[in-house]
Amino acid sequence: MKIVAIPVVDGKLSAHFGHCQEFHFFTLVDGEESLKIKDVEVKMPPAHEIGVIPKWVSEEGATDIIVGGIGEKAIDIFNENDVDVHVGAAIISVEELINNFLEGTLEVDVNLCDH
């Protein structure tokens, strides 16, 4: 089982995960040929303070997070908590992102955050 967290603003990936409106947590389970979505939960993040949101996402059970931009300290916290960070994803709809993840076609590039 995997739990994929996606920071969202107006239905799309947030350019910087710490400034999102909400997080979508997708619970994925093994299907016949690949992972499939079992459940989706939308949760409001705690206040944006250094280290708080990465710790919270980890405590919510995330195994993966898809982000556009993220600070190095946050990446370190995720790594310490065994959360795989997929950095530099396109600012597209949540549905497209999770489908790309499920299909193994998620493209990541440059971290959109410079701190």
mmCIF file of N, CA and C in Angstrom:
data_model
loop_
_atom_site.group_PDB
_atom_site.id
_atom_site.type_symbol
_atom_site.label_atom_id
_atom_site.label_comp_id
_atom_site.label_asym_id
_atom_site.label_seq_id
_atom_site.Cartn_x
_atom_site.Cartn_y
_atom_site.Cartn_z
ATOM 1 N N MET A 1 0.841 -1.185 0.000
ATOM 2 C CA MET A 1 0.000 0.000 0.000
ATOM 3 C C MET A 1 0.882 1.242 0.000
ATOM 4 N N LYS A 2 0.460 2.240 -0.739
ATOM 5 C CA LYS A 2 1.127 3.533 -0.766
ATOM 6 C C LYS A 2 0.105 4.608 -0.447
ATOM 7 N N ILE A 3 0.572 5.674 0.160
ATOM 8 C CA ILE A 3 -0.263 6.861 0.345
ATOM 9 C C ILE A 3 0.504 8.022 -0.284
ATOM 10 N N VAL A 4 -0.088 8.596 -1.332
ATOM 11 C CA VAL A 4 0.541 9.683 -2.075
ATOM 12 C C VAL A 4 -0.127 10.998 -1.688
ATOM 13 N N ALA A 5 0.684 11.943 -1.220
ATOM 14 C CA ALA A 5 0.190 13.265 -0.848
ATOM 15 C C ALA A 5 0.470 14.249 -1.974
ATOM 16 N N ILE A 6 -0.523 15.093 -2.265
ATOM 17 C CA ILE A 6 -0.364 16.127 -3.283
ATOM 18 C C ILE A 6 -0.872 17.449 -2.710
ATOM 19 N N PRO A 7 -0.007 18.486 -2.655
ATOM 20 C CA PRO A 7 -0.441 19.811 -2.201
ATOM 21 C C PRO A 7 -1.203 20.518 -3.328
ATOM 22 N N VAL A 8 -2.358 21.076 -3.003
ATOM 23 C CA VAL A 8 -3.274 21.566 -4.040
ATOM 24 C C VAL A 8 -3.691 23.018 -3.799
ATOM 25 N N VAL A 9 -3.754 23.769 -4.914
ATOM 26 C CA VAL A 9 -4.340 25.107 -4.950
ATOM 27 C C VAL A 9 -5.259 25.153 -6.165
ATOM 28 N N ASP A 10 -6.511 25.462 -5.951
ATOM 29 C CA ASP A 10 -7.485 25.588 -7.043
ATOM 30 C C ASP A 10 -7.514 24.363 -7.970
ATOM 31 N N GLY A 11 -7.434 23.167 -7.379
ATOM 32 C CA GLY A 11 -7.558 21.934 -8.150
ATOM 33 C C GLY A 11 -6.297 21.484 -8.866
ATOM 34 N N LYS A 12 -5.217 22.261 -8.727
ATOM 35 C CA LYS A 12 -3.954 21.922 -9.383
ATOM 36 C C LYS A 12 -2.843 21.804 -8.341
ATOM 37 N N LEU A 13 -1.728 21.200 -8.764
ATOM 38 C CA LEU A 13 -0.566 21.110 -7.890
ATOM 39 C C LEU A 13 -0.135 22.508 -7.480
ATOM 40 N N SER A 14 0.129 22.695 -6.204
ATOM 41 C CA SER A 14 0.635 23.968 -5.701
ATOM 42 C C SER A 14 2.096 24.117 -6.119
ATOM 43 N N ALA A 15 2.475 25.288 -6.620
ATOM 44 C CA ALA A 15 3.858 25.518 -7.051
ATOM 45 C C ALA A 15 4.830 25.332 -5.892
ATOM 46 N N HIS A 16 4.413 25.688 -4.675
ATOM 47 C CA HIS A 16 5.230 25.450 -3.486
ATOM 48 C C HIS A 16 4.355 24.747 -2.461
ATOM 49 N N PHE A 17 4.771 23.562 -2.048
ATOM 50 C CA PHE A 17 3.904 22.722 -1.229
ATOM 51 C C PHE A 17 3.478 23.394 0.069
ATOM 52 N N GLY A 18 4.299 24.238 0.647
ATOM 53 C CA GLY A 18 3.983 24.883 1.920
ATOM 54 C C GLY A 18 2.940 25.967 1.823
ATOM 55 N N HIS A 19 2.585 26.378 0.600
ATOM 56 C CA HIS A 19 1.611 27.447 0.417
ATOM 57 C C HIS A 19 0.307 26.938 -0.182
ATOM 58 N N CYS A 20 0.032 25.669 -0.020
ATOM 59 C CA CYS A 20 -1.172 25.086 -0.627
ATOM 60 C C CYS A 20 -2.418 25.382 0.211
ATOM 61 N N GLN A 21 -3.574 25.191 -0.415
ATOM 62 C CA GLN A 21 -4.858 25.345 0.273
ATOM 63 C C GLN A 21 -5.227 24.071 1.019
ATOM 64 N N GLU A 22 -4.861 22.938 0.416
ATOM 65 C CA GLU A 22 -5.236 21.638 0.964
ATOM 66 C C GLU A 22 -4.296 20.567 0.437
ATOM 67 N N PHE A 23 -4.339 19.412 1.078
ATOM 68 C CA PHE A 23 -3.598 18.248 0.617
ATOM 69 C C PHE A 23 -4.579 17.162 0.244
ATOM 70 N N HIS A 24 -4.310 16.485 -0.860
ATOM 71 C CA HIS A 24 -5.080 15.310 -1.243
ATOM 72 C C HIS A 24 -4.201 14.100 -0.949
ATOM 73 N N PHE A 25 -4.724 13.166 -0.175
ATOM 74 C CA PHE A 25 -4.016 11.937 0.179
ATOM 75 C C PHE A 25 -4.697 10.772 -0.539
ATOM 76 N N PHE A 26 -3.974 10.156 -1.455
ATOM 77 C CA PHE A 26 -4.488 9.026 -2.221
ATOM 78 C C PHE A 26 -3.942 7.739 -1.632
ATOM 79 N N THR A 27 -4.826 6.856 -1.181
ATOM 80 C CA THR A 27 -4.409 5.534 -0.721
ATOM 81 C C THR A 27 -4.450 4.607 -1.927
ATOM 82 N N LEU A 28 -3.301 4.014 -2.236
ATOM 83 C CA LEU A 28 -3.172 3.135 -3.396
ATOM 84 C C LEU A 28 -2.928 1.712 -2.943
ATOM 85 N N VAL A 29 -3.568 0.784 -3.615
ATOM 86 C CA VAL A 29 -3.396 -0.639 -3.315
ATOM 87 C C VAL A 29 -3.079 -1.370 -4.610
ATOM 88 N N ASP A 30 -2.549 -2.577 -4.476
ATOM 89 C CA ASP A 30 -2.233 -3.386 -5.648
ATOM 90 C C ASP A 30 -3.506 -3.795 -6.365
ATOM 91 N N GLY A 31 -3.527 -3.537 -7.681
ATOM 92 C CA GLY A 31 -4.614 -3.996 -8.527
ATOM 93 C C GLY A 31 -4.154 -5.221 -9.297
ATOM 94 N N GLU A 32 -4.879 -5.583 -10.317
ATOM 95 C CA GLU A 32 -4.509 -6.764 -11.106
ATOM 96 C C GLU A 32 -3.182 -6.576 -11.812
ATOM 97 N N GLU A 33 -2.954 -5.401 -12.393
ATOM 98 C CA GLU A 33 -1.730 -5.162 -13.144
ATOM 99 C C GLU A 33 -0.894 -4.024 -12.588
ATOM 100 N N SER A 34 -1.498 -3.156 -11.798
ATOM 101 C CA SER A 34 -0.775 -2.007 -11.257
ATOM 102 C C SER A 34 -1.495 -1.498 -10.013
ATOM 103 N N LEU A 35 -0.964 -0.428 -9.453
ATOM 104 C CA LEU A 35 -1.620 0.188 -8.305
ATOM 105 C C LEU A 35 -2.939 0.810 -8.737
ATOM 106 N N LYS A 36 -3.899 0.848 -7.806
ATOM 107 C CA LYS A 36 -5.166 1.510 -8.083
ATOM 108 C C LYS A 36 -5.571 2.315 -6.848
ATOM 109 N N ILE A 37 -6.417 3.295 -7.053
ATOM 110 C CA ILE A 37 -6.868 4.162 -5.967
ATOM 111 C C ILE A 37 -7.928 3.443 -5.150
ATOM 112 N N LYS A 38 -7.671 3.360 -3.845
ATOM 113 C CA LYS A 38 -8.646 2.776 -2.919
ATOM 114 C C LYS A 38 -9.462 3.875 -2.252
ATOM 115 N N ASP A 39 -8.787 4.999 -1.929
ATOM 116 C CA ASP A 39 -9.448 6.060 -1.171
ATOM 117 C C ASP A 39 -8.749 7.381 -1.435
ATOM 118 N N VAL A 40 -9.489 8.484 -1.285
ATOM 119 C CA VAL A 40 -8.925 9.832 -1.388
ATOM 120 C C VAL A 40 -9.459 10.643 -0.218
ATOM 121 N N GLU A 41 -8.552 11.314 0.478
ATOM 122 C CA GLU A 41 -8.956 12.209 1.563
ATOM 123 C C GLU A 41 -8.378 13.587 1.301
ATOM 124 N N VAL A 42 -9.187 14.613 1.512
ATOM 125 C CA VAL A 42 -8.733 15.991 1.402
ATOM 126 C C VAL A 42 -8.599 16.527 2.822
ATOM 127 N N LYS A 43 -7.401 17.043 3.134
ATOM 128 C CA LYS A 43 -7.127 17.530 4.492
ATOM 129 C C LYS A 43 -6.515 18.914 4.445
ATOM 130 N N MET A 44 -6.860 19.700 5.443
ATOM 131 C CA MET A 44 -6.303 21.048 5.573
ATOM 132 C C MET A 44 -4.974 20.959 6.325
ATOM 133 N N PRO A 45 -3.914 21.570 5.785
ATOM 134 C CA PRO A 45 -2.610 21.494 6.449
ATOM 135 C C PRO A 45 -2.537 22.437 7.648
ATOM 136 N N PRO A 46 -1.589 22.168 8.535
ATOM 137 C CA PRO A 46 -1.347 23.103 9.631
ATOM 138 C C PRO A 46 -0.703 24.378 9.084
ATOM 139 N N ALA A 47 -0.528 25.367 9.932
ATOM 140 C CA ALA A 47 0.091 26.634 9.533
ATOM 141 C C ALA A 47 1.475 26.391 8.949
ATOM 142 N N HIS A 48 1.838 27.227 7.978
ATOM 143 C CA HIS A 48 3.127 27.093 7.298
ATOM 144 C C HIS A 48 4.242 27.672 8.179
ATOM 145 N N GLU A 49 4.941 26.777 8.841
ATOM 146 C CA GLU A 49 6.118 27.129 9.626
ATOM 147 C C GLU A 49 7.182 26.093 9.290
ATOM 148 N N ILE A 50 8.428 26.460 9.398
ATOM 149 C CA ILE A 50 9.523 25.575 9.003
ATOM 150 C C ILE A 50 9.402 24.217 9.686
ATOM 151 N N GLY A 51 9.344 23.175 8.879
ATOM 152 C CA GLY A 51 9.339 21.803 9.366
ATOM 153 C C GLY A 51 7.995 21.239 9.776
ATOM 154 N N VAL A 52 6.986 22.084 9.965
ATOM 155 C CA VAL A 52 5.699 21.613 10.485
ATOM 156 C C VAL A 52 4.935 20.771 9.450
ATOM 157 N N ILE A 53 4.817 21.265 8.230
ATOM 158 C CA ILE A 53 4.016 20.554 7.230
ATOM 159 C C ILE A 53 4.663 19.227 6.824
ATOM 160 N N PRO A 54 5.983 19.173 6.583
ATOM 161 C CA PRO A 54 6.560 17.861 6.246
ATOM 162 C C PRO A 54 6.358 16.825 7.352
ATOM 163 N N LYS A 55 6.482 17.267 8.599
ATOM 164 C CA LYS A 55 6.265 16.344 9.720
ATOM 165 C C LYS A 55 4.811 15.868 9.728
ATOM 166 N N TRP A 56 3.876 16.791 9.532
ATOM 167 C CA TRP A 56 2.449 16.461 9.517
ATOM 168 C C TRP A 56 2.117 15.486 8.387
ATOM 169 N N VAL A 57 2.620 15.756 7.171
ATOM 170 C CA VAL A 57 2.365 14.859 6.031
ATOM 171 C C VAL A 57 2.884 13.456 6.347
ATOM 172 N N SER A 58 4.061 13.383 6.941
ATOM 173 C CA SER A 58 4.639 12.083 7.320
ATOM 174 C C SER A 58 3.769 11.379 8.351
ATOM 175 N N GLU A 59 3.301 12.135 9.348
ATOM 176 C CA GLU A 59 2.447 11.557 10.398
ATOM 177 C C GLU A 59 1.108 11.091 9.841
ATOM 178 N N GLU A 60 0.662 11.681 8.734
ATOM 179 C CA GLU A 60 -0.593 11.273 8.092
ATOM 180 C C GLU A 60 -0.419 9.972 7.309
ATOM 181 N N GLY A 61 0.806 9.448 7.277
ATOM 182 C CA GLY A 61 1.048 8.147 6.672
ATOM 183 C C GLY A 61 1.550 8.166 5.237
ATOM 184 N N ALA A 62 1.865 9.341 4.715
ATOM 185 C CA ALA A 62 2.319 9.420 3.325
ATOM 186 C C ALA A 62 3.596 8.606 3.111
ATOM 187 N N THR A 63 3.623 7.895 1.998
ATOM 188 C CA THR A 63 4.832 7.183 1.573
ATOM 189 C C THR A 63 5.507 7.938 0.435
ATOM 190 N N ASP A 64 4.737 8.791 -0.239
ATOM 191 C CA ASP A 64 5.224 9.579 -1.369
ATOM 192 C C ASP A 64 4.565 10.952 -1.329
ATOM 193 N N ILE A 65 5.279 11.957 -1.855
ATOM 194 C CA ILE A 65 4.685 13.272 -2.048
ATOM 195 C C ILE A 65 5.118 13.783 -3.409
ATOM 196 N N ILE A 66 4.163 14.357 -4.124
ATOM 197 C CA ILE A 66 4.426 14.947 -5.434
ATOM 198 C C ILE A 66 4.386 16.455 -5.242
ATOM 199 N N VAL A 67 5.483 17.133 -5.605
ATOM 200 C CA VAL A 67 5.566 18.581 -5.405
ATOM 201 C C VAL A 67 6.115 19.267 -6.648
ATOM 202 N N GLY A 68 5.803 20.549 -6.751
ATOM 203 C CA GLY A 68 6.419 21.383 -7.775
ATOM 204 C C GLY A 68 7.711 21.928 -7.208
ATOM 205 N N GLY A 69 7.578 22.661 -6.105
ATOM 206 C CA GLY A 69 8.726 23.234 -5.431
ATOM 207 C C GLY A 69 8.681 22.952 -3.947
ATOM 208 N N ILE A 70 9.875 22.817 -3.365
ATOM 209 C CA ILE A 70 9.975 22.467 -1.949
ATOM 210 C C ILE A 70 11.368 22.848 -1.456
ATOM 211 N N GLY A 71 11.442 23.323 -0.216
ATOM 212 C CA GLY A 71 12.727 23.684 0.365
ATOM 213 C C GLY A 71 13.556 22.467 0.743
ATOM 214 N N GLU A 72 14.864 22.650 0.815
ATOM 215 C CA GLU A 72 15.777 21.550 1.141
ATOM 216 C C GLU A 72 15.519 20.978 2.534
ATOM 217 N N LYS A 73 15.195 21.821 3.500
ATOM 218 C CA LYS A 73 14.916 21.354 4.865
ATOM 219 C C LYS A 73 13.717 20.400 4.858
ATOM 220 N N ALA A 74 12.687 20.755 4.097
ATOM 221 C CA ALA A 74 11.502 19.894 4.002
ATOM 222 C C ALA A 74 11.863 18.556 3.354
ATOM 223 N N ILE A 75 12.687 18.591 2.310
ATOM 224 C CA ILE A 75 13.116 17.347 1.668
ATOM 225 C C ILE A 75 13.849 16.474 2.680
ATOM 226 N N ASP A 76 14.718 17.091 3.476
ATOM 227 C CA ASP A 76 15.457 16.341 4.503
ATOM 228 C C ASP A 76 14.512 15.671 5.496
ATOM 229 N N ILE A 77 13.474 16.391 5.922
ATOM 230 C CA ILE A 77 12.508 15.831 6.880
ATOM 231 C C ILE A 77 11.775 14.649 6.252
ATOM 232 N N PHE A 78 11.369 14.797 4.995
ATOM 233 C CA PHE A 78 10.705 13.682 4.312
ATOM 234 C C PHE A 78 11.637 12.483 4.201
ATOM 235 N N ASN A 79 12.884 12.720 3.824
ATOM 236 C CA ASN A 79 13.849 11.623 3.699
ATOM 237 C C ASN A 79 14.052 10.910 5.037
ATOM 238 N N GLU A 80 14.119 11.670 6.122
ATOM 239 C CA GLU A 80 14.278 11.089 7.459
ATOM 240 C C GLU A 80 13.081 10.221 7.850
ATOM 241 N N ASN A 81 11.922 10.499 7.245
ATOM 242 C CA ASN A 81 10.689 9.772 7.565
ATOM 243 C C ASN A 81 10.288 8.788 6.465
ATOM 244 N N ASP A 82 11.248 8.449 5.594
ATOM 245 C CA ASP A 82 11.023 7.459 4.523
ATOM 246 C C ASP A 82 9.870 7.811 3.588
ATOM 247 N N VAL A 83 9.737 9.110 3.293
ATOM 248 C CA VAL A 83 8.746 9.560 2.317
ATOM 249 C C VAL A 83 9.497 9.897 1.032
ATOM 250 N N ASP A 84 9.125 9.258 -0.077
ATOM 251 C CA ASP A 84 9.750 9.534 -1.369
ATOM 252 C C ASP A 84 9.214 10.854 -1.910
ATOM 253 N N VAL A 85 10.135 11.772 -2.243
ATOM 254 C CA VAL A 85 9.763 13.102 -2.717
ATOM 255 C C VAL A 85 9.962 13.161 -4.231
ATOM 256 N N HIS A 86 8.889 13.447 -4.941
ATOM 257 C CA HIS A 86 8.918 13.579 -6.395
ATOM 258 C C HIS A 86 8.852 15.078 -6.699
ATOM 259 N N VAL A 87 10.014 15.676 -6.960
ATOM 260 C CA VAL A 87 10.163 17.137 -7.060
ATOM 261 C C VAL A 87 10.128 17.604 -8.509
ATOM 262 N N GLY A 88 9.503 18.759 -8.727
ATOM 263 C CA GLY A 88 9.514 19.390 -10.040
ATOM 264 C C GLY A 88 8.416 18.912 -10.962
ATOM 265 N N ALA A 89 7.318 18.433 -10.388
ATOM 266 C CA ALA A 89 6.179 18.004 -11.210
ATOM 267 C C ALA A 89 5.510 19.227 -11.831
ATOM 268 N N ALA A 90 4.849 19.011 -12.949
ATOM 269 C CA ALA A 90 4.153 20.095 -13.650
ATOM 270 C C ALA A 90 2.949 20.570 -12.844
ATOM 271 N N ILE A 91 2.622 21.840 -13.005
ATOM 272 C CA ILE A 91 1.463 22.426 -12.324
ATOM 273 C C ILE A 91 0.225 22.090 -13.167
ATOM 274 N N ILE A 92 -0.280 20.891 -12.935
ATOM 275 C CA ILE A 92 -1.451 20.384 -13.659
ATOM 276 C C ILE A 92 -2.472 19.889 -12.645
ATOM 277 N N SER A 93 -3.596 19.391 -13.124
ATOM 278 C CA SER A 93 -4.661 18.954 -12.218
ATOM 279 C C SER A 93 -4.223 17.762 -11.374
ATOM 280 N N VAL A 94 -4.851 17.650 -10.220
ATOM 281 C CA VAL A 94 -4.579 16.545 -9.305
ATOM 282 C C VAL A 94 -4.857 15.205 -9.995
ATOM 283 N N GLU A 95 -5.937 15.138 -10.755
ATOM 284 C CA GLU A 95 -6.305 13.903 -11.448
ATOM 285 C C GLU A 95 -5.209 13.472 -12.426
ATOM 286 N N GLU A 96 -4.693 14.439 -13.192
ATOM 287 C CA GLU A 96 -3.617 14.116 -14.133
ATOM 288 C C GLU A 96 -2.374 13.618 -13.396
ATOM 289 N N LEU A 97 -2.036 14.290 -12.307
ATOM 290 C CA LEU A 97 -0.845 13.900 -11.541
ATOM 291 C C LEU A 97 -0.952 12.480 -11.006
ATOM 292 N N ILE A 98 -2.067 12.160 -10.348
ATOM 293 C CA ILE A 98 -2.184 10.830 -9.743
ATOM 294 C C ILE A 98 -2.274 9.760 -10.833
ATOM 295 N N ASN A 99 -2.935 10.071 -11.949
ATOM 296 C CA ASN A 99 -2.988 9.111 -13.050
ATOM 297 C C ASN A 99 -1.598 8.877 -13.637
ATOM 298 N N ASN A 100 -0.816 9.938 -13.792
ATOM 299 C CA ASN A 100 0.556 9.787 -14.283
ATOM 300 C C ASN A 100 1.382 8.948 -13.306
ATOM 301 N N PHE A 101 1.191 9.169 -12.011
ATOM 302 C CA PHE A 101 1.901 8.378 -11.000
ATOM 303 C C PHE A 101 1.531 6.907 -11.130
ATOM 304 N N LEU A 102 0.233 6.633 -11.242
ATOM 305 C CA LEU A 102 -0.243 5.254 -11.355
ATOM 306 C C LEU A 102 0.276 4.571 -12.623
ATOM 307 N N GLU A 103 0.376 5.338 -13.703
ATOM 308 C CA GLU A 103 0.820 4.779 -14.981
ATOM 309 C C GLU A 103 2.338 4.720 -15.101
ATOM 310 N N GLY A 104 3.042 5.290 -14.117
ATOM 311 C CA GLY A 104 4.498 5.311 -14.178
ATOM 312 C C GLY A 104 5.038 6.343 -15.155
ATOM 313 N N THR A 105 4.220 7.352 -15.480
ATOM 314 C CA THR A 105 4.633 8.375 -16.446
ATOM 315 C C THR A 105 4.780 9.754 -15.807
ATOM 316 N N LEU A 106 4.826 9.817 -14.480
ATOM 317 C CA LEU A 106 4.981 11.101 -13.800
ATOM 318 C C LEU A 106 6.335 11.688 -14.171
ATOM 319 N N GLU A 107 6.311 12.896 -14.717
ATOM 320 C CA GLU A 107 7.550 13.568 -15.086
ATOM 321 C C GLU A 107 7.896 14.598 -14.030
ATOM 322 N N VAL A 108 9.142 14.540 -13.575
ATOM 323 C CA VAL A 108 9.640 15.523 -12.616
ATOM 324 C C VAL A 108 10.866 16.184 -13.227
ATOM 325 N N ASP A 109 11.116 17.418 -12.819
ATOM 326 C CA ASP A 109 12.179 18.194 -13.445
ATOM 327 C C ASP A 109 12.899 19.007 -12.385
ATOM 328 N N VAL A 110 12.901 20.299 -12.538
ATOM 329 C CA VAL A 110 13.638 21.195 -11.661
ATOM 330 C C VAL A 110 12.755 21.607 -10.480
ATOM 331 N N ASN A 111 13.371 21.660 -9.311
ATOM 332 C CA ASN A 111 12.675 22.134 -8.119
ATOM 333 C C ASN A 111 12.256 23.579 -8.352
ATOM 334 N N LEU A 112 10.971 23.871 -8.234
ATOM 335 C CA LEU A 112 10.463 25.209 -8.472
ATOM 336 C C LEU A 112 10.679 26.145 -7.277
ATOM 337 N N CYS A 113 11.369 25.657 -6.255
ATOM 338 C CA CYS A 113 11.623 26.453 -5.050
ATOM 339 C C CYS A 113 13.131 26.696 -4.947
ATOM 340 N N ASP A 114 13.502 27.897 -4.517
ATOM 341 C CA ASP A 114 14.923 28.201 -4.422
ATOM 342 C C ASP A 114 15.427 28.380 -2.985
ATOM 343 N N HIS A 115 14.682 27.803 -2.029
ATOM 344 C CA HIS A 115 15.202 27.859 -0.643
ATOM 345 C C HIS A 115 15.065 26.526 0.041
#
